[in-house]
Amino acid sequence: MRLTPRIHDIYVGRNVLATVLLVWLVLLGLDGILALSGEAKNIGVGNYTFGHSLAWTAYTLPRRAYTLFPMAAVIGALMGLGQLAATSELTALRAVGVSRRRIAGSVAIALSLLTVLMVVNGETLAPWSQNRADALKTSAKYNTDMTMARYYGLWAREGDTFLNAQNGEELLDDEGRSRLVLNEVRLYTLDDAGRLATLTYAVTATHDQNGWVLGKVRRDVFGDRSVTRETAESEVWESNLDAAALASGLARPRNLSAGELKTSIDYRKRNGLDARDYEDTYWSRWFYPLNVLALCLAAVPFAFGSLRSGGMGKRLFLGMLFALGFLLLQMFFGRMAGALKIDYRIAYALPPIMMLAISGWLSRRRVG
């Protein structure tokens, strides 16, 4: 089998891409409309208006596109190949010597282009736009500055110290380096018996590449029968917390990039916190391209058989059934991995392997 693309590869790939994009657009539009209608309950809370709900929905579209792409890919691939089968074009390609593997390869290469685009989107635009959406909603509902909304009401833990900040913002200095400034900060430190040992209040807590600096510090030290107060204009706070760990702890795991997920996993394990939800999402990102391609390749055998005599409704139903079945299977293995403490890599590798095995079995039986 020649690896260089031929005219039939381009033709099949172009048809599949067209139907995938069309299905993707329809699903994304429906999901966006449902999200916008769901925001109606927030209109009137604080300064939140219909314009804010429109902007929030628009900001979430990249993340929704990433989530919906696997379903759109399998439905679109089935519809595109089914249309070629219905017009006997697949039969003609088989008659001139084009193998099923070659046609499946054409589908895989075409979908790989969109898959790579979605992987890049999932690591860059989608997390950024989702964070902007959440900050916009928080700032409008609670009447806070949008740049501070992301760290509004922050809580974090580092060892025996618990941090609470009223709000915060990320700033750039004159040299373009980022620093995090938290306002109205309280640090609660517990002793070995779990009792409050010190309560530290700081007007500001600033983190840059050199670490943390507390500004205008007031510390209460609790003894058995006494309380001692200490003050300082500024002091260094030795902590492994950084802006990335704090930010990743504020967002849902699905709204973080893989790098932020890894940072959050390390932070949570270091402090004895449950990191399973973050590990689940982290490994789902790594297996995302494999899942998309395995799902679509597993659906290819249907196009060579029963779809020749089926209409658009049948192709749409089979595509949705196939996609939902795969997603439910993947979700089941992911939840079981979390409950039974099984390696998530094994859990996320099993569904695509099973789908490819089913695809091979169906190909040998020549479905329909």
PDB file of N, CA, C and O in Angstrom, residues 23 27 67-76 295 319-320 323-324 327:
ATOM      1  N   VAL A  23     -21.515  18.574  11.457  1.00  0.00           N
ATOM      2  CA  VAL A  23     -22.067  17.997  12.679  1.00  0.00           C
ATOM      3  C   VAL A  23     -21.527  18.734  13.902  1.00  0.00           C
ATOM      4  O   VAL A  23     -22.265  19.034  14.854  1.00  0.00           O
ATOM      5  N   LEU A  27     -23.758  20.588  16.799  1.00  0.00           N
ATOM      6  CA  LEU A  27     -23.668  20.219  18.210  1.00  0.00           C
ATOM      7  C   LEU A  27     -23.198  21.385  19.064  1.00  0.00           C
ATOM      8  O   LEU A  27     -23.714  21.619  20.164  1.00  0.00           O
ATOM      9  N   THR A  67     -14.652  19.398  23.998  1.00  0.00           N
ATOM     10  CA  THR A  67     -15.406  18.308  24.604  1.00  0.00           C
ATOM     11  C   THR A  67     -16.283  17.581  23.588  1.00  0.00           C
ATOM     12  O   THR A  67     -16.412  16.356  23.624  1.00  0.00           O
ATOM     13  N   LEU A  68     -16.884  18.339  22.666  1.00  0.00           N
ATOM     14  CA  LEU A  68     -17.833  17.759  21.716  1.00  0.00           C
ATOM     15  C   LEU A  68     -17.166  17.126  20.504  1.00  0.00           C
ATOM     16  O   LEU A  68     -17.821  16.395  19.752  1.00  0.00           O
ATOM     17  N   PHE A  69     -15.884  17.408  20.288  1.00  0.00           N
ATOM     18  CA  PHE A  69     -15.243  16.935  19.057  1.00  0.00           C
ATOM     19  C   PHE A  69     -15.280  15.418  18.887  1.00  0.00           C
ATOM     20  O   PHE A  69     -15.553  14.937  17.779  1.00  0.00           O
ATOM     21  N   PRO A  70     -14.991  14.585  19.902  1.00  0.00           N
ATOM     22  CA  PRO A  70     -15.054  13.128  19.670  1.00  0.00           C
ATOM     23  C   PRO A  70     -16.417  12.663  19.163  1.00  0.00           C
ATOM     24  O   PRO A  70     -16.491  11.834  18.245  1.00  0.00           O
ATOM     25  N   MET A  71     -17.495  13.186  19.756  1.00  0.00           N
ATOM     26  CA  MET A  71     -18.828  12.789  19.303  1.00  0.00           C
ATOM     27  C   MET A  71     -19.089  13.280  17.881  1.00  0.00           C
ATOM     28  O   MET A  71     -19.630  12.553  17.040  1.00  0.00           O
ATOM     29  N   ALA A  72     -18.697  14.530  17.602  1.00  0.00           N
ATOM     30  CA  ALA A  72     -18.886  15.063  16.252  1.00  0.00           C
ATOM     31  C   ALA A  72     -18.073  14.279  15.235  1.00  0.00           C
ATOM     32  O   ALA A  72     -18.516  14.068  14.099  1.00  0.00           O
ATOM     33  N   ALA A  73     -16.880  13.834  15.622  1.00  0.00           N
ATOM     34  CA  ALA A  73     -16.010  13.112  14.697  1.00  0.00           C
ATOM     35  C   ALA A  73     -16.615  11.775  14.290  1.00  0.00           C
ATOM     36  O   ALA A  73     -16.646  11.433  13.102  1.00  0.00           O
ATOM     37  N   VAL A  74     -17.132  11.018  15.258  1.00  0.00           N
ATOM     38  CA  VAL A  74     -17.664   9.704  14.907  1.00  0.00           C
ATOM     39  C   VAL A  74     -18.986   9.826  14.153  1.00  0.00           C
ATOM     40  O   VAL A  74     -19.222   9.091  13.182  1.00  0.00           O
ATOM     41  N   ILE A  75     -19.853  10.778  14.561  1.00  0.00           N
ATOM     42  CA  ILE A  75     -21.117  10.958  13.836  1.00  0.00           C
ATOM     43  C   ILE A  75     -20.829  11.454  12.426  1.00  0.00           C
ATOM     44  O   ILE A  75     -21.406  10.971  11.438  1.00  0.00           O
ATOM     45  N   GLY A  76     -19.939  12.442  12.295  1.00  0.00           N
ATOM     46  CA  GLY A  76     -19.608  12.978  10.979  1.00  0.00           C
ATOM     47  C   GLY A  76     -18.933  11.961  10.084  1.00  0.00           C
ATOM     48  O   GLY A  76     -19.216  11.904   8.876  1.00  0.00           O
ATOM     49  N   LEU A 295     -12.118   5.560  18.085  1.00  0.00           N
ATOM     50  CA  LEU A 295     -13.576   5.593  17.988  1.00  0.00           C
ATOM     51  C   LEU A 295     -14.027   5.676  16.536  1.00  0.00           C
ATOM     52  O   LEU A 295     -14.944   4.964  16.118  1.00  0.00           O
ATOM     53  N   GLY A 319     -24.314   6.585  14.771  1.00  0.00           N
ATOM     54  CA  GLY A 319     -23.189   7.403  15.208  1.00  0.00           C
ATOM     55  C   GLY A 319     -23.340   7.860  16.645  1.00  0.00           C
ATOM     56  O   GLY A 319     -22.390   7.785  17.440  1.00  0.00           O
ATOM     57  N   MET A 320     -24.520   8.334  16.998  1.00  0.00           N
ATOM     58  CA  MET A 320     -24.756   8.778  18.363  1.00  0.00           C
ATOM     59  C   MET A 320     -24.682   7.618  19.337  1.00  0.00           C
ATOM     60  O   MET A 320     -24.121   7.744  20.437  1.00  0.00           O
ATOM     61  N   ALA A 323     -20.955   6.676  19.707  1.00  0.00           N
ATOM     62  CA  ALA A 323     -20.201   7.674  20.466  1.00  0.00           C
ATOM     63  C   ALA A 323     -20.582   7.662  21.941  1.00  0.00           C
ATOM     64  O   ALA A 323     -19.718   7.679  22.828  1.00  0.00           O
ATOM     65  N   LEU A 324     -21.880   7.626  22.236  1.00  0.00           N
ATOM     66  CA  LEU A 324     -22.321   7.618  23.626  1.00  0.00           C
ATOM     67  C   LEU A 324     -21.881   6.345  24.333  1.00  0.00           C
ATOM     68  O   LEU A 324     -21.484   6.375  25.506  1.00  0.00           O
ATOM     69  N   LEU A 327     -18.187   6.783  25.187  1.00  0.00           N
ATOM     70  CA  LEU A 327     -17.975   7.752  26.261  1.00  0.00           C
ATOM     71  C   LEU A 327     -18.417   7.186  27.603  1.00  0.00           C
ATOM     72  O   LEU A 327     -17.754   7.410  28.628  1.00  0.00           O
TER      73      LEU A 327
END
